[in-house]
XYZ file of C-alpha atoms in Angstrom:
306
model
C -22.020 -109.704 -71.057
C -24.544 -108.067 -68.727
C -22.502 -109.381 -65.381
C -19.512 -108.750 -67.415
C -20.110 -104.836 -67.160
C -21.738 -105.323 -63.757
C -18.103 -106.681 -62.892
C -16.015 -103.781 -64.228
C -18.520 -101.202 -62.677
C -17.776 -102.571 -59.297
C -14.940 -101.592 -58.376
C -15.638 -97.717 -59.660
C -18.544 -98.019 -57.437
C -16.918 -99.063 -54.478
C -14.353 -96.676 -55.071
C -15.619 -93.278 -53.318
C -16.872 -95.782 -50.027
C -12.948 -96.957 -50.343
C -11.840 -93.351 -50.419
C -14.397 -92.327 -47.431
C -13.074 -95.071 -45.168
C -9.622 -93.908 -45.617
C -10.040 -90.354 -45.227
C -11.750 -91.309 -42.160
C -9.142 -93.523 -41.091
C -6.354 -91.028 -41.994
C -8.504 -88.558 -39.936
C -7.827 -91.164 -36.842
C -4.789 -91.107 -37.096
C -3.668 -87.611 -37.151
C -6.011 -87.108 -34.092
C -4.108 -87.660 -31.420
C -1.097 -85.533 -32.626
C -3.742 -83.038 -33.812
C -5.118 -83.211 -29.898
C -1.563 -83.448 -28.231
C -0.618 -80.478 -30.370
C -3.653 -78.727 -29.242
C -3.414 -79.333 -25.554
C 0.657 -78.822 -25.209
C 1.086 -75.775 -27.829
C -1.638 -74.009 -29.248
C -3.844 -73.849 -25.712
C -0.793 -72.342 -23.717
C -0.102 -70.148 -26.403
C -3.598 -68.545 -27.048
C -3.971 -67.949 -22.665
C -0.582 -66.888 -22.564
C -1.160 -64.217 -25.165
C -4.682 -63.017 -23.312
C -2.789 -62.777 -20.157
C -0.113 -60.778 -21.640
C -3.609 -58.044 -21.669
C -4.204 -58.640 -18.171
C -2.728 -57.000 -15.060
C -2.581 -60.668 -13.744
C 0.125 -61.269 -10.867
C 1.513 -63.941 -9.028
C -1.974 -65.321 -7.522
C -4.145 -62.838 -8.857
C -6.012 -62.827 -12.006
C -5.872 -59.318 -12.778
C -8.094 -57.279 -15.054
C -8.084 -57.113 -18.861
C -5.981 -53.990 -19.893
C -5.689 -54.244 -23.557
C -2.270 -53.155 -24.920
C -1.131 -51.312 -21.955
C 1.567 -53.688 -21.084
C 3.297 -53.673 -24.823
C 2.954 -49.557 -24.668
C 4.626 -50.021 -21.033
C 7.416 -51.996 -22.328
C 8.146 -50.189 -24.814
C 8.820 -47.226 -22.497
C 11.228 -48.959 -20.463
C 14.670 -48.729 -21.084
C 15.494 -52.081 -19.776
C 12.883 -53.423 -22.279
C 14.492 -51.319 -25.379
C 17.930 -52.524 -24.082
C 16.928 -56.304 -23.776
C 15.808 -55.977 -27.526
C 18.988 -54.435 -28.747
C 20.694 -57.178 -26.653
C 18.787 -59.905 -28.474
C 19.763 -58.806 -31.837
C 23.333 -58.256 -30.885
C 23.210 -61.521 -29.382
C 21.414 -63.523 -32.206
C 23.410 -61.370 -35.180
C 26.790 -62.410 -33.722
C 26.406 -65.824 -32.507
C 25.011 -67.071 -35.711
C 27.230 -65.482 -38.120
C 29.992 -67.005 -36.351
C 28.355 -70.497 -36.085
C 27.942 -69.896 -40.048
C 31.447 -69.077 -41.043
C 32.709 -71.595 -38.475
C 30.787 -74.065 -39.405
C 31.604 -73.879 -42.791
C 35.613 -73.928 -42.389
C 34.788 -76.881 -39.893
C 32.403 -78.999 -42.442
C 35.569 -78.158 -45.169
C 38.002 -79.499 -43.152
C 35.676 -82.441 -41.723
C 34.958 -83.311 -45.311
C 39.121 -83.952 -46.098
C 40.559 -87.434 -46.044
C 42.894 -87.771 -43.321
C 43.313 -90.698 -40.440
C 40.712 -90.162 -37.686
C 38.574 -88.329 -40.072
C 35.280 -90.203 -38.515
C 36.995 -90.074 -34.527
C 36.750 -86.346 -35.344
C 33.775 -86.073 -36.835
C 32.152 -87.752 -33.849
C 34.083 -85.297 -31.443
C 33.077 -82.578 -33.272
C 29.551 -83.366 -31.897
C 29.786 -83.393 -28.208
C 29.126 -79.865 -27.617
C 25.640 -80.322 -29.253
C 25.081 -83.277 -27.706
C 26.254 -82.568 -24.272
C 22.753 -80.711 -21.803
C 22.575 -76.744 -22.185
C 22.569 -76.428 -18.777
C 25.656 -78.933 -18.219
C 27.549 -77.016 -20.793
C 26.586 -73.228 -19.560
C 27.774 -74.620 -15.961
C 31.394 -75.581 -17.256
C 31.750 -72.110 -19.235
C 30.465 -69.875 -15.893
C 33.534 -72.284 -14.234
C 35.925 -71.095 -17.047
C 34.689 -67.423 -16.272
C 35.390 -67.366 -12.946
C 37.448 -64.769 -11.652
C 38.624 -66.587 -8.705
C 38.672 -69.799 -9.869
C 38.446 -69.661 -13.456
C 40.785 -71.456 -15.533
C 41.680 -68.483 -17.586
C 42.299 -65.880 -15.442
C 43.985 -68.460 -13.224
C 46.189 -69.868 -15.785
C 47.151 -66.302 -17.240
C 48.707 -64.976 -13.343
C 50.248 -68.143 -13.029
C 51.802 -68.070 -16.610
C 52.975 -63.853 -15.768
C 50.595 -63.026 -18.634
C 48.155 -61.342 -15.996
C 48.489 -59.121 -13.456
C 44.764 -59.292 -12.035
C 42.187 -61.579 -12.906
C 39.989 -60.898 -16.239
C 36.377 -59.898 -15.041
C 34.164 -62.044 -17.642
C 31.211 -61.599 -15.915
C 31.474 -58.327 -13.974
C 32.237 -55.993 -17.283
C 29.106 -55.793 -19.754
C 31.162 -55.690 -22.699
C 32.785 -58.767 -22.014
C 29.919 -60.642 -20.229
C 28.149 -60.793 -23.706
C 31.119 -61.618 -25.331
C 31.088 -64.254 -23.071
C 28.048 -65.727 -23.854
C 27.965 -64.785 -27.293
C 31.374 -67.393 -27.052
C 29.279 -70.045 -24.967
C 26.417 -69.954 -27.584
C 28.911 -70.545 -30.631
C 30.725 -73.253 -29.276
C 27.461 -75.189 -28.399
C 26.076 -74.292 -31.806
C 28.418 -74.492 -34.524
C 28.353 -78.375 -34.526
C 24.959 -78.061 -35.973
C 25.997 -75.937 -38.884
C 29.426 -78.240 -39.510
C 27.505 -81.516 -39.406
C 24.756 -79.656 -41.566
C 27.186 -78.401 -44.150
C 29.115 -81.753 -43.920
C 26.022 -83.500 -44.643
C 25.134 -81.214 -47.635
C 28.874 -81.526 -49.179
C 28.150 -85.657 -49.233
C 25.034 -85.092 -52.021
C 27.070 -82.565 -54.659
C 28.077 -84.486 -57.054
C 31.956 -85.369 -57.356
C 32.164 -85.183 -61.222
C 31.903 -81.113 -61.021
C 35.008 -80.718 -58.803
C 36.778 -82.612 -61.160
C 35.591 -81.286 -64.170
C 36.187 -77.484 -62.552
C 39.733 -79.203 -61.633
C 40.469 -79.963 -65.405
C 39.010 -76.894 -66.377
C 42.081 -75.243 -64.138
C 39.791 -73.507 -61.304
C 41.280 -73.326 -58.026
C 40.282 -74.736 -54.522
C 38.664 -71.006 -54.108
C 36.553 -70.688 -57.510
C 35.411 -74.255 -56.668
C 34.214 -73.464 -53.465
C 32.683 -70.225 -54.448
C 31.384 -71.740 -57.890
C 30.215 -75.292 -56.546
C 30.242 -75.942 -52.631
C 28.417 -72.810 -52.063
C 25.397 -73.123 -54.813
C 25.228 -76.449 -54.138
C 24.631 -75.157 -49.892
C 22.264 -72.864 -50.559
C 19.153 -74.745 -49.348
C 21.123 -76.443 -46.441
C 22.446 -73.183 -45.524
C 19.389 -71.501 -45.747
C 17.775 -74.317 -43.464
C 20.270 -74.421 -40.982
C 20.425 -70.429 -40.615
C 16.638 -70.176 -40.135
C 16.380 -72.984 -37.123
C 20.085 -71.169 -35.366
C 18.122 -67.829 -35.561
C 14.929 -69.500 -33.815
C 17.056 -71.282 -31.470
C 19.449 -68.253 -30.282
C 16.608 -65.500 -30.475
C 14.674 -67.307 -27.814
C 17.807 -69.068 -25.773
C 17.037 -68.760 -21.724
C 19.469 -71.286 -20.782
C 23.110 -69.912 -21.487
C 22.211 -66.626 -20.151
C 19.916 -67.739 -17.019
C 23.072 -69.476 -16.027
C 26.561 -67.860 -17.042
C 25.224 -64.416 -16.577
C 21.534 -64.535 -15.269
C 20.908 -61.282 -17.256
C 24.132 -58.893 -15.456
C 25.842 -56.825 -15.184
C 23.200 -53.946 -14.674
C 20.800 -55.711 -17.500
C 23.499 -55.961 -20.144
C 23.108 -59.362 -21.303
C 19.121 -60.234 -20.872
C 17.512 -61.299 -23.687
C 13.686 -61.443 -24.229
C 13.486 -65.098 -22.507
C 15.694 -64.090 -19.389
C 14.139 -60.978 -19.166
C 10.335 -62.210 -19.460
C 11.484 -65.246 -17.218
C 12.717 -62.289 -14.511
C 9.177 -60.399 -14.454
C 6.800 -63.362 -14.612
C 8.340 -65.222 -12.274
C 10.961 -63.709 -10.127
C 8.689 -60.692 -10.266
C 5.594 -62.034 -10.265
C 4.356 -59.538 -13.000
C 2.620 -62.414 -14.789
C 1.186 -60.579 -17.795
C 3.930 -58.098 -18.171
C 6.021 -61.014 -18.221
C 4.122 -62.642 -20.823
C 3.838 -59.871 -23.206
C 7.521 -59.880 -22.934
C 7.642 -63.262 -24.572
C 4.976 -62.260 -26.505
C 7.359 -59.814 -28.457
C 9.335 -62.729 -29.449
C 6.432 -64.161 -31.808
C 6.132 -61.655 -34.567
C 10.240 -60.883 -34.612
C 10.670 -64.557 -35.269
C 7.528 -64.762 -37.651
C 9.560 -62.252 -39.507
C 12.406 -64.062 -39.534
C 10.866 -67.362 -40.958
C 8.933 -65.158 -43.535
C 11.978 -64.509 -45.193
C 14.281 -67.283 -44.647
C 11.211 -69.143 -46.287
C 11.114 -66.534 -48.914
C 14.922 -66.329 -49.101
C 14.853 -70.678 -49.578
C 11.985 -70.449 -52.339
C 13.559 -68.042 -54.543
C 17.046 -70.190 -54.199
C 15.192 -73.382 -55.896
C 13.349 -71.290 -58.382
């Protein structure tokens, strides 16, 4: 009886020693992510954001100056333009993916022949390189050589070629265009995704019931997106706020400043300009905006479960 109870108290015993080895073990194992993490990311970030104090230049370390480059900036006018640019720029391009996307995940989600053909179509602008892409669109710009001016004074429908790039009005249309065409496969293939796990019984019992293709979209589709569109909205706005590619190449920031965005524009002082902590309190202006953002997206996301 005595080895009996020595038996069952074993394994309780051994127990805590198990759980020790495998929090040490688990501890192993998230090291090197915890280290690569640490070396890539959260190093950069942390001398980035003391050097946006600094007076530091192009080969000079410069001298701590506090908060005298954020007061700077936001004195400048081509600062406080580049912000309202970036909000234009983000506001636009992702409501469009949004509403886009959705008609575009509706009609994706349909039965018809080539349904998966198109579906897999639908994805080469997100798969195809930023830079690749942003090359083809500053082709189709072009007022020389572009394909729609050209094809419009060929056609009679223009007299003089459109100037996409030259007018500031239209140069951020014209990116705000390259930006949703790269982007709204993302939201389609999100939405399409999301349609796939709500449950086919409620359309037809809403169908019985006599509601309509709208009041079952309104009353089903969209509840049942919430959390993917809620998900999909917060990683566009990270994505757009802080894009560099599109307008480093279509527009590279012109006409007269009209289309930089924090990325180009902290891109253009730090390393064009060689202002390296000016520069990099430009970027630095990005963090708490998007912090914001993903405060209440997050927010937004928890209160749509509860």
């Amino acid at each position: 009886m005595g080895a009996r109870a020595i038996a069952d108290l074993a394994p309780s015993q051994a127990s805590p020693r198990r759980l020790g080895r495998d929090a040490v073990l688990g501890y192993l194992w998230v090291t090197p992510a915890l280290l690569l993490l640490g070396t890539l990311v959260a190093y950069p970030f942390l001398l980035a954001l003391y050097w946006s104090l600094t007076s530091k230049t192009a080969g000079v370390a410069g001298t701590f100056v506090g908060l005298d480059n954020f007061i700077y900036l936001l004195g400048d006018r081509i600062f406080r333009k580049t912000l309202g640019n970036t909000a234009v720029f983000t506001v636009a391009s992702v409501s469009v993916k949004l509403v886009i996307g959705m008609i575009a995940a509706l009609v994706l989600d349909q039965a018809f022949r080539g349904r998966n053909l198109a579906r897999g179509l639908f994805l080469l602008p997100w798969i195809v390189p930023t830079s690749l892409s942003a090359l083809a669109w500053l082709w189709i710009y072009d007022d020389m050589f572009g394909v729609i001016s050209r094809l419009g004074m060929d056609l009679g429908v223009l007299r003089t070629p459109i100037p996409f790039l030259a007018d500031s009005l239209l140069a951020m249309l014209a990116i705000i265009v390259v930006n949703v065409w790269r982007g709204v496969s993302f939201f389609a293939i999100s939405f399409l995704a999301g349609m796939q796990s709500i449950a086919g019984e409620l359309y037809e019992a809403a169908a019985i019931d006599g509601a309509g293709a709208g009041r079952r979209f309104w009353h089903i589709t969209l509840p049942g997106l919430r959390a993917v569109m809620a998900v999909a909205t917060l990683f566009s706005v990270i994505w757009t706020f802080s894009d560099f590619t599109i307008v480093h190449v279509v527009t590279r920031g012109g006409p007269a400043n009209s289309t930089h965005l924090l990325a180009t524009l902290a891109y253009q002082t730090a390393i064009i300009g060689g202002k390296v902590g000016e520069g990099l309190a430009v970027s630095s202006f990005m963090f708490p905006f998007l912090l914001v953002i993903i405060f209440l997206q997050l927010h937004f996301l928890r209160r749509s479960e509860d």
